[in-house]
Amino acid sequence: MRGRAAKEIFENPKRLLQPMRRVGERGEDRWEPCSWDEAYALIVESIRQTRPERVGLWRGHGVGTSGPLAGALLTRFGMLGGFQNWNTSIVCWAMGGYGLGLTGALKTHTKEDMAANSQTIVLWGATLASQPDLGPQLVAARKRGAYVVQIDTRRTEVSSQADEVILLRPGSDAALALALAHVIIEEGLHDQEFVERHTLGFEAFADHVRQYTPEWASEITSIEPERIRELARRYATAKPAMIVLGGSSIFKHQHGWEPARAIPCLPALTGQFGIAGGGLGQRHGASPESVGLANVQADIKQKLPAEQAIPSHMTSIAEALVNGQLDVLLLMGSNMLSSFSDSNDVARGLERTRLIVSYDLFMNETSRRYADLVLPGTAWLETIGMKQTGTHIYLMEQALQPEGECRPLTTVLRQLGEQLGIDNIYPWKNDEEILNTVLAAQKTEDGRPLTVEEMRRRGGYWPKNGLSHIAYQDHQFHTPSQKIEFWSERAQEVGLPPLPTYTAPAGAQYPLRFSQGRTLTAFHSFFDEGQALPTLARVNPAPELWINPQDARERQIESGTTVVISNQRGQFTAQANVTTDVIPGAVWMRDGWSGVNRVTSGAPVIPLNANDIVPNIPGGQAAYDAWVEVVPS
């Protein structure tokens, strides 16, 4: 549905078609058109009036709809300008990568390997809303006879493709993983040879998980003890078994790194790394083993001194905004109030920022309330680009001329960089030449670098060089020891538990556990929370809160009732959807709606001193879960 609705971007009366500057006070949502020259003059003058370290660049998924070009040039712009330029994976998949990296299992098997070889498939927090190209391969695996287990906090679109659905309380995944490890070791179902050769700290781990019995986990997860034992036995014996992890929502809670740390211990215990159909399956934010893309920043250095950099740590970024450390903030393809946990703090920080610029297709909550200047961006058919899956690279030819005065972000950054006097900002003739630089790591059969022209000759797609459908066949894992680390020295050195753990959520003064995620009919806050595209607006007319019938009856709530979701931090309203697809004590809604993050805490998941111990994957996420009360409006 999202794909079919994309045609409604074009010739849309709500689309931004020319630069607009604010008239009156922030929040009044009054605008007047201005020229690109006037817009550039305002940005350039504002940047020149301050210091580079007081300029911030915050990007969203919107800059990546045509592939890596805009994001790569934005990084270059930030590095050469000496600006604050954050790794925004911290609002998405990074917390999962952080925990997996500590254990050592970052690479994935391909979906094709799952379809062909997995006997058991455990979809752990994985949905087709986040991992849609998994769908056909999942169907193929089931037709071949694979047994599919879904583990999640709610029933999703993938539930119909599962032989068994296990619902657990939000944030309790690590407890379940530790209990599964307990059963596997207690019943002698582990692979002793693999453990001895390819893991570190097994004896300490085995002693550690004795306490994590199925009975203990049952109290936390709400899953019956015997069902936990049956799942452990199936996973350890009906092999090869693959765990397909969700990319984002499973990890977006106060202790979100813990399930990502504990779950990869299971294929290590059962010797399923490096074998067809085993290991970890395709996950958003990860890739199989292959040759990737070239680094277009290889010829430059970061000009922002390390001591002046605000780290990619959400709590630290929010504090910097509130403390007035930024004078200019460029928001590129992002509704920051929607994407950031604890939008209350972000809002206070935006109020203190002198110039806020929003580059996007449509207005959004952040631009309406806080932007001083809005720039009209191009959509995916209006520029050349490329996209990649785990296995292939695809050329995206320009099919339409940009509407109105819309400009590609690559053009905007090049022109801004030139006016700011930033040397070497765009050492290419055009965007196609940037693509050639990105593709150069891929080699044709005769050893020549892959080019756009060569991709055109081959029909627009390219199978990646060096692709392995099976990860870690060499058993060289992503840790200092190159083994799967049950015991992590890196974690211990920064004050984190060296062994996988489960931490109970802080005591709740409100009765319902609130969590959020994705659906098939929306993607974060794209297209003004889905309201700018008629097809998406029809199926997402208003925020909807899923609540179990038991909790609804206690509060005299029926489906369609307008409810108020609140806690000590704030509140917002939604329409109730009374459903058994969530368990009692939990409420859920899709992300991206205005106000959702008014109730989330913004507390750091990982302390700042531990933020960067996993190379290239910051642990800077803040908590997106909350305890709330829900009452009729």
XYZ file of C-alpha atoms in Angstrom:
633
model
C 0.000 0.000 0.000
C 2.826 2.421 0.784
C 4.319 1.800 -2.635
C 1.042 2.248 -4.481
C 0.374 5.474 -2.574
C 3.754 6.938 -3.574
C 2.353 8.143 -6.909
C 0.225 10.577 -4.876
C 3.332 12.582 -3.956
C 3.257 14.114 -7.417
C 0.799 16.858 -8.392
C -0.284 16.876 -4.754
C -1.810 20.195 -3.617
C -0.150 19.826 -0.198
C 3.350 19.444 -1.612
C 5.993 22.089 -0.958
C 6.939 23.600 -4.321
C 8.985 26.685 -3.394
C 11.070 27.943 -0.459
C 8.947 29.464 2.314
C 10.003 31.681 5.221
C 8.123 32.189 8.448
C 5.913 35.207 8.944
C 5.109 36.215 12.513
C 5.944 34.146 15.589
C 6.967 30.499 15.617
C 3.985 28.201 15.872
C 1.591 30.499 14.040
C 2.114 28.449 10.843
C 2.130 31.543 8.626
C 4.474 31.626 5.636
C 5.460 33.638 2.614
C 7.322 32.466 -0.489
C 10.940 33.451 -1.004
C 13.546 32.731 -3.660
C 16.268 30.123 -3.364
C 18.818 32.950 -3.351
C 17.059 34.555 -0.374
C 16.883 31.201 1.411
C 20.585 30.526 0.862
C 21.473 34.058 2.011
C 19.605 33.539 5.301
C 21.294 30.178 5.971
C 24.783 31.320 4.985
C 24.576 34.525 7.030
C 23.287 32.625 10.100
C 26.128 30.100 9.862
C 28.732 32.836 9.413
C 27.437 34.667 12.486
C 28.178 31.697 14.732
C 30.861 29.030 15.140
C 30.788 25.759 13.140
C 30.312 23.603 16.250
C 27.059 25.492 16.934
C 25.550 24.268 13.646
C 23.742 20.917 13.675
C 22.642 18.568 10.876
C 19.833 16.129 11.707
C 18.698 13.786 8.946
C 15.773 11.427 8.600
C 14.798 8.575 6.303
C 13.546 11.238 3.898
C 17.064 11.915 2.599
C 17.511 8.253 1.693
C 14.563 7.641 -0.596
C 16.873 7.738 -3.620
C 19.685 5.849 -1.954
C 22.986 6.927 -0.405
C 23.832 10.040 -2.440
C 22.117 12.705 -0.345
C 23.218 11.162 2.944
C 26.799 10.806 1.745
C 26.960 14.431 0.642
C 25.324 15.591 3.880
C 28.041 13.768 5.826
C 30.676 15.403 3.613
C 29.066 18.812 4.148
C 29.172 18.276 7.916
C 32.736 16.966 8.024
C 34.222 19.697 5.839
C 32.169 22.443 7.472
C 33.085 21.334 11.004
C 29.381 21.024 11.930
C 27.617 18.677 14.353
C 26.606 15.690 12.229
C 24.975 12.802 14.055
C 24.482 9.133 13.260
C 20.689 9.004 13.217
C 20.537 5.201 13.315
C 20.143 5.819 17.061
C 16.426 6.404 16.478
C 16.092 3.158 14.533
C 18.200 -0.005 14.388
C 21.395 0.949 16.248
C 20.412 -0.372 19.675
C 19.970 -3.839 18.217
C 23.294 -3.555 16.414
C 24.959 -2.443 19.639
C 23.928 -5.545 21.590
C 24.616 -7.892 18.695
C 28.025 -6.272 18.248
C 28.959 -6.858 21.871
C 28.193 -10.555 21.455
C 29.825 -10.618 18.022
C 27.073 -11.464 15.527
C 26.494 -8.510 13.211
C 26.333 -10.224 9.818
C 23.203 -12.027 8.655
C 22.213 -14.870 6.403
C 20.197 -13.962 3.320
C 16.452 -14.408 3.014
C 17.185 -16.826 0.152
C 19.158 -19.077 2.517
C 16.245 -19.034 4.948
C 13.808 -19.990 2.190
C 15.969 -22.860 0.972
C 17.428 -24.344 4.144
C 15.869 -23.344 7.485
C 13.879 -26.085 9.204
C 12.753 -23.795 12.035
C 12.306 -20.043 11.658
C 11.880 -17.832 14.723
C 10.550 -14.390 13.791
C 11.560 -12.500 16.930
C 10.047 -9.016 16.788
C 10.286 -9.167 12.977
C 7.422 -7.825 10.884
C 6.708 -7.433 7.204
C 6.085 -3.730 7.816
C 9.812 -3.344 8.526
C 11.157 -6.245 6.459
C 8.697 -6.526 3.555
C 10.947 -8.378 1.110
C 11.065 -11.220 3.638
C 7.464 -12.109 2.708
C 7.901 -14.178 -0.471
C 10.838 -16.083 1.020
C 8.873 -16.827 4.185
C 6.035 -18.254 2.099
C 8.533 -20.366 0.143
C 10.064 -21.721 3.354
C 6.638 -22.706 4.692
C 5.741 -24.462 1.444
C 8.957 -26.454 1.845
C 7.833 -27.470 5.344
C 9.655 -25.034 7.643
C 8.040 -24.439 11.051
C 7.572 -20.737 11.793
C 7.365 -19.265 15.292
C 6.498 -15.614 15.856
C 7.568 -13.939 19.103
C 6.236 -10.427 19.600
C 4.334 -8.129 21.924
C 1.334 -8.152 19.557
C -0.157 -10.008 16.634
C 1.014 -8.477 13.357
C 0.627 -9.092 9.641
C 3.246 -11.835 9.939
C 1.095 -13.824 12.404
C -0.873 -15.379 9.541
C 2.380 -16.883 8.242
C 3.322 -18.436 11.608
C 2.604 -21.957 12.850
C 2.892 -20.678 16.405
C 2.438 -17.185 17.846
C 3.966 -16.389 21.234
C 2.984 -13.050 22.750
C 5.073 -11.655 25.593
C 5.137 -8.484 27.648
C 6.927 -5.503 26.109
C 10.587 -5.356 27.108
C 10.775 -8.961 28.355
C 12.586 -10.508 25.355
C 15.925 -10.790 27.164
C 14.268 -12.754 29.958
C 12.876 -15.236 27.438
C 16.263 -15.598 25.702
C 18.023 -16.300 29.000
C 15.406 -18.897 29.954
C 15.824 -20.609 26.580
C 19.592 -20.709 27.187
C 18.924 -22.198 30.637
C 16.873 -25.070 29.151
C 19.339 -25.737 26.315
C 22.265 -26.059 28.739
C 20.338 -27.849 31.502
C 19.047 -30.507 29.105
C 22.408 -30.949 27.362
C 21.133 -29.675 24.028
C 24.117 -27.403 23.415
C 26.932 -28.111 20.947
C 29.941 -28.567 23.196
C 32.468 -28.679 20.355
C 31.282 -25.402 18.851
C 31.183 -23.768 22.275
C 34.762 -24.803 23.071
C 36.188 -23.726 19.712
C 34.278 -20.553 18.908
C 32.996 -18.907 22.088
C 34.401 -17.105 25.102
C 33.116 -17.338 28.670
C 30.823 -20.353 28.397
C 31.439 -21.716 31.897
C 30.619 -18.368 33.493
C 27.563 -18.045 31.237
C 26.325 -21.558 32.051
C 26.630 -20.856 35.759
C 24.990 -17.469 35.281
C 21.862 -18.760 33.500
C 21.072 -21.391 36.135
C 18.999 -18.722 37.871
C 16.943 -17.947 34.760
C 14.480 -20.826 34.890
C 11.353 -21.012 32.717
C 9.333 -20.443 35.877
C 11.271 -17.232 36.551
C 10.811 -16.073 32.958
C 7.123 -16.946 32.968
C 6.430 -14.399 35.684
C 8.134 -11.722 33.583
C 7.012 -12.641 30.061
C 3.542 -14.139 30.758
C 4.554 -17.243 28.722
C 3.857 -20.633 30.367
C 7.031 -22.419 31.596
C 6.373 -25.562 29.569
C 5.922 -23.525 26.418
C 9.334 -21.966 27.006
C 10.827 -25.454 27.370
C 9.115 -26.660 24.172
C 10.440 -23.677 22.234
C 13.977 -24.279 23.518
C 13.834 -27.950 22.534
C 12.447 -27.196 19.092
C 15.079 -24.538 18.420
C 17.929 -26.762 19.590
C 16.846 -29.952 17.821
C 14.740 -29.074 14.730
C 17.801 -27.726 12.944
C 18.917 -25.787 11.092
C 17.006 -23.066 12.933
C 17.215 -19.392 12.026
C 16.313 -16.421 14.228
C 15.073 -13.422 12.252
C 15.320 -10.381 14.489
C 13.276 -7.228 14.117
C 15.246 -4.173 13.165
C 13.916 -1.577 15.539
C 10.852 -1.897 17.769
C 12.084 -4.904 19.763
C 15.007 -2.827 21.033
C 13.287 0.539 21.617
C 12.874 0.383 25.386
C 14.801 1.355 28.483
C 17.066 -1.716 28.394
C 16.874 -2.318 24.662
C 20.431 -3.551 24.243
C 19.836 -6.572 26.501
C 17.769 -8.732 24.102
C 20.238 -7.994 21.297
C 23.026 -9.152 23.626
C 21.254 -12.336 24.801
C 19.474 -13.656 21.683
C 22.625 -14.309 19.555
C 23.902 -16.525 22.368
C 21.295 -19.106 21.294
C 22.774 -19.975 17.867
C 26.197 -20.020 19.532
C 25.027 -22.532 22.143
C 23.523 -24.802 19.488
C 26.364 -24.528 16.955
C 24.245 -22.839 14.291
C 26.563 -20.066 13.223
C 28.219 -20.696 9.857
C 25.763 -23.341 8.626
C 23.117 -23.099 5.904
C 19.709 -22.220 7.322
C 21.019 -21.311 10.773
C 22.404 -18.222 12.468
C 20.581 -14.896 12.252
C 18.357 -13.936 9.356
C 17.918 -10.738 7.401
C 17.484 -7.700 9.662
C 16.961 -4.010 9.010
C 20.271 -2.241 9.574
C 22.367 -5.334 8.813
C 23.630 -7.076 5.716
C 25.075 -10.405 4.585
C 28.769 -10.815 3.941
C 29.600 -9.134 0.632
C 31.551 -6.301 -0.945
C 29.713 -3.094 -0.165
C 29.848 0.434 -1.516
C 32.875 2.700 -1.684
C 33.379 5.402 0.949
C 33.018 8.782 -0.733
C 34.519 10.483 2.337
C 37.864 8.687 1.995
C 39.563 11.828 0.640
C 38.569 14.166 3.512
C 38.976 14.541 7.277
C 36.614 15.607 10.026
C 37.179 19.298 10.805
C 35.141 19.375 14.015
C 37.529 18.810 16.948
C 36.545 15.718 18.924
C 36.284 17.687 22.166
C 33.642 19.950 20.576
C 31.528 17.172 19.104
C 28.138 16.428 20.639
C 28.040 12.616 20.513
C 25.428 10.528 18.697
C 23.609 10.041 21.987
C 19.977 11.161 22.087
C 19.984 12.349 25.674
C 23.169 14.351 25.054
C 21.722 15.902 21.880
C 18.515 16.894 23.700
C 20.548 18.386 26.547
C 22.653 20.365 24.060
C 19.505 21.791 22.482
C 17.973 22.697 25.839
C 21.264 24.263 26.973
C 21.351 26.502 23.903
C 24.465 24.938 22.387
C 23.120 25.195 18.818
C 22.351 28.357 16.868
C 21.514 26.773 13.503
C 19.781 23.427 12.946
C 19.254 21.961 9.486
C 16.546 19.264 9.500
C 16.862 17.163 6.357
C 13.943 14.836 5.604
C 13.024 14.565 9.286
C 10.160 15.412 11.590
C 12.400 15.644 14.645
C 9.564 15.926 17.168
C 8.221 12.614 15.930
C 11.505 10.727 15.691
C 13.079 11.800 18.994
C 12.184 10.165 22.290
C 10.864 12.727 24.810
C 9.607 15.324 22.368
C 9.023 17.656 25.330
C 12.752 18.232 25.806
C 13.312 18.504 22.064
C 10.590 21.142 21.818
C 12.199 23.189 24.601
C 15.522 22.949 22.789
C 14.086 23.950 19.430
C 12.621 27.067 21.033
C 16.174 28.144 21.936
C 17.658 27.533 18.459
C 17.979 30.745 16.440
C 17.500 29.346 12.920
C 15.749 26.082 12.054
C 15.572 24.969 8.432
C 13.386 22.077 7.246
C 13.996 20.361 3.880
C 11.096 18.047 2.990
C 8.273 17.162 0.598
C 5.484 18.358 2.876
C 5.109 20.425 6.008
C 5.224 18.454 9.263
C 4.728 19.083 12.966
C 8.297 20.266 13.548
C 8.344 22.622 10.582
C 4.932 24.103 11.417
C 5.866 24.776 15.026
C 9.544 25.670 14.890
C 10.988 26.133 11.392
C 12.020 29.565 10.199
C 12.669 28.415 6.652
C 11.204 25.510 4.669
C 12.922 24.164 1.545
C 11.090 22.010 -1.040
C 12.751 18.666 -1.668
C 12.622 16.352 -4.649
C 10.895 12.984 -4.544
C 12.382 9.667 -5.549
C 11.391 9.743 -9.245
C 12.812 13.238 -9.728
C 16.497 12.435 -9.221
C 18.928 9.701 -10.178
C 19.750 7.298 -7.368
C 20.345 3.731 -6.331
C 19.091 1.336 -3.692
C 20.478 -1.885 -2.319
C 19.047 -4.975 -0.705
C 21.101 -7.592 1.095
C 22.005 -9.203 -2.198
C 21.604 -6.684 -5.053
C 22.133 -3.069 -6.088
C 19.455 -1.349 -8.178
C 19.767 1.726 -10.360
C 17.010 4.335 -9.930
C 16.840 6.424 -13.090
C 15.330 9.891 -13.015
C 11.841 9.546 -14.496
C 10.317 12.979 -13.848
C 11.474 16.571 -13.790
C 11.283 18.137 -10.303
C 7.973 19.843 -9.642
C 7.879 23.589 -9.077
C 11.134 24.873 -7.619
C 12.032 21.630 -5.818
C 15.754 20.857 -5.730
C 17.657 17.654 -4.908
C 19.463 17.763 -1.572
C 22.748 17.132 -3.385
C 22.200 20.381 -5.298
C 21.225 22.297 -2.163
C 24.294 21.122 -0.255
C 26.637 21.805 -3.162
C 25.312 25.336 -3.587
C 25.355 26.057 0.148
C 28.876 24.681 0.435
C 30.095 26.859 -2.405
C 28.554 29.997 -0.879
C 30.075 29.140 2.504
C 33.479 28.695 0.884
C 33.783 25.019 1.850
C 36.568 23.576 -0.274
C 36.199 20.237 -2.043
C 32.492 19.942 -1.199
C 31.531 18.509 -4.607
C 34.515 17.158 -6.585
C 32.259 15.567 -9.220
C 30.717 16.749 -12.479
C 27.218 15.603 -11.527
C 25.305 13.155 -9.361
C 25.852 10.301 -11.803
C 29.578 10.693 -11.225
C 29.016 10.448 -7.457
C 27.177 7.191 -8.099
C 30.162 5.932 -10.068
C 32.383 6.717 -7.078
C 30.021 4.829 -4.749
C 29.821 1.840 -7.101
C 33.586 1.619 -7.676
C 34.037 -1.021 -4.957
C 32.029 -3.432 -7.119
C 34.030 -4.985 -9.959
C 32.868 -6.453 -13.253
C 34.086 -9.820 -14.533
C 37.105 -8.209 -16.199
C 38.066 -6.279 -13.045
C 36.719 -2.859 -14.061
C 34.820 -0.731 -11.520
C 31.063 -0.946 -11.858
C 29.509 2.204 -13.341
C 26.040 3.600 -13.901
C 26.434 3.034 -17.632
C 27.358 -0.600 -17.046
C 24.314 -1.055 -14.805
C 22.127 0.399 -17.553
C 23.605 -2.075 -20.005
C 22.750 -4.938 -17.632
C 19.161 -3.882 -17.049
C 19.606 -1.721 -13.969
C 20.508 -4.273 -11.313
C 23.678 -5.893 -10.038
C 24.350 -8.904 -7.756
C 26.895 -7.835 -5.155
C 30.475 -9.051 -5.395
C 31.592 -11.586 -2.848
C 28.113 -12.371 -1.580
C 27.816 -15.196 0.933
C 24.310 -16.422 1.700
C 25.682 -17.939 4.914
C 27.317 -15.698 7.506
C 30.410 -16.557 9.545
C 31.492 -19.705 7.734
C 35.021 -18.773 8.795
C 33.869 -18.416 12.428
C 35.588 -15.034 12.698
C 33.142 -12.957 14.718
C 32.876 -9.221 15.360
C 34.590 -9.097 18.752
C 38.165 -8.442 19.923
C 38.598 -12.188 20.484
C 36.941 -12.994 17.114
C 34.718 -15.392 19.046
C 31.135 -15.167 20.213
C 31.562 -13.539 23.600
C 29.211 -14.757 26.293
C 31.541 -12.772 28.539
C 32.377 -9.300 27.199
C 35.457 -7.550 28.529
C 34.430 -4.414 26.627
C 31.132 -4.268 28.475
C 32.771 -4.765 31.856
C 35.314 -2.007 31.228
C 32.566 0.616 30.806
C 30.427 -0.581 33.702
C 27.939 -2.714 31.777
C 27.258 -6.318 32.841
C 29.862 -8.562 31.203
C 27.318 -11.396 30.822
C 23.897 -11.130 29.136
C 21.265 -9.964 31.602
C 17.653 -8.955 32.005
C 16.826 -5.766 33.875
C 13.285 -5.276 35.103
C 11.713 -1.932 34.202
C 11.663 0.715 36.881
C 8.696 0.586 39.224
C 5.566 1.853 37.552
C 3.236 4.466 38.997
C 0.944 3.912 36.007
C -0.659 0.543 35.196
C -0.171 0.026 31.431
C 3.051 -0.565 29.506
C 3.081 1.582 26.359
C 5.078 0.628 23.266
C 5.084 1.561 19.589
C 6.129 0.215 16.204
C 5.322 0.041 12.504
C 2.406 -1.015 10.310
C 2.075 -1.902 6.640
C 0.169 1.301 5.883
C 2.521 3.924 7.327
C 6.228 4.582 7.713
C 7.236 6.687 10.715
C 5.979 10.244 10.127
C 6.538 10.282 6.346
C 4.177 12.441 4.278
C 3.040 14.554 7.242
C 2.183 11.526 9.382
C 0.595 9.873 6.330
C -2.042 12.567 6.007
C -0.668 14.174 2.827
C -1.313 11.083 0.656
C -5.040 10.289 0.314
C -4.598 6.496 0.174
C -2.624 6.429 3.425
C -4.830 9.031 5.082
C -7.925 6.880 4.475
C -6.458 3.917 6.367
C -4.729 6.086 8.986
C -7.380 8.731 9.689
C -6.266 9.305 13.278
C -3.933 7.883 15.938
C -5.172 4.494 17.122
C -4.302 2.819 20.423
C -4.519 -0.967 20.675
C -5.825 -2.078 24.064
C -6.814 -5.532 25.335
C -10.544 -6.128 26.059
C -9.798 -6.823 29.726
C -8.091 -3.457 30.203
C -10.759 -1.730 28.103
C -13.649 -3.121 30.171
C -12.049 -1.909 33.387
C -11.944 1.613 31.919
C -15.327 1.560 30.123
C -13.602 1.885 26.762
C -14.982 0.550 23.478
C -13.485 0.476 19.997
C -13.749 3.958 18.536
C -13.774 5.681 21.925
C -11.554 8.750 22.077
C -9.052 8.120 24.858
C -6.370 10.122 26.628
C -2.989 8.423 27.104
C -1.072 10.138 29.908
C 1.631 9.959 32.541
C 3.731 12.407 34.540
C 5.466 13.663 31.362
C 2.508 14.525 29.175
C -0.505 13.266 27.305
C -2.039 12.811 23.860
C -5.316 11.524 22.459
C -6.147 8.596 20.175
C -9.008 6.366 19.076
C -9.242 3.059 20.948
C -8.926 -0.245 19.077
C -10.049 -2.946 21.509
C -8.294 -6.124 20.399
C -6.854 -9.391 21.661
C -3.856 -8.737 19.411
C -2.189 -7.208 22.475
C -1.967 -8.870 25.869
C -3.517 -7.485 29.071
C -1.383 -4.815 30.701
C 0.089 -3.578 27.413
C -1.054 -0.919 24.969
C 0.448 -0.295 21.538
C 0.261 2.159 18.667
C 2.133 2.867 15.490
C 4.925 5.408 15.650
C 5.115 8.698 13.772
C 2.023 10.372 15.192
C 2.291 13.829 16.671
C 2.405 13.601 20.439
C 3.326 9.931 20.807
C 6.700 10.777 22.326
C 5.292 13.241 24.851
C 4.955 10.325 27.284
C 8.329 8.672 26.623
C 11.165 9.393 29.018
C 14.183 10.234 26.891
C 16.351 8.458 29.474
C 19.565 7.040 27.983
C 19.651 3.311 27.345
C 23.449 3.275 27.475
C 25.539 5.678 29.575
C 27.608 8.130 27.571
C 30.933 6.507 28.508
C 29.726 3.255 26.885
C 28.341 4.891 23.742
C 31.136 4.030 21.319
C 32.543 0.655 22.372
C 31.001 -1.122 19.355
C 32.755 0.268 16.247
C 30.499 2.404 14.015
C 27.347 1.586 15.998
C 26.572 4.115 18.736
C 24.504 3.081 21.737
C 22.874 6.490 21.870
C 19.191 5.569 21.825
C 16.881 6.906 24.516
C 13.892 5.025 25.925
C 10.773 4.937 23.741
C 8.615 2.903 26.117
C 6.580 4.271 29.006
C 4.101 3.444 31.714
C 0.762 5.173 31.127
C -2.885 5.361 32.106
C -5.636 5.355 29.482
C -9.066 6.876 30.139
C -12.001 7.942 27.966
C -11.714 11.526 26.800
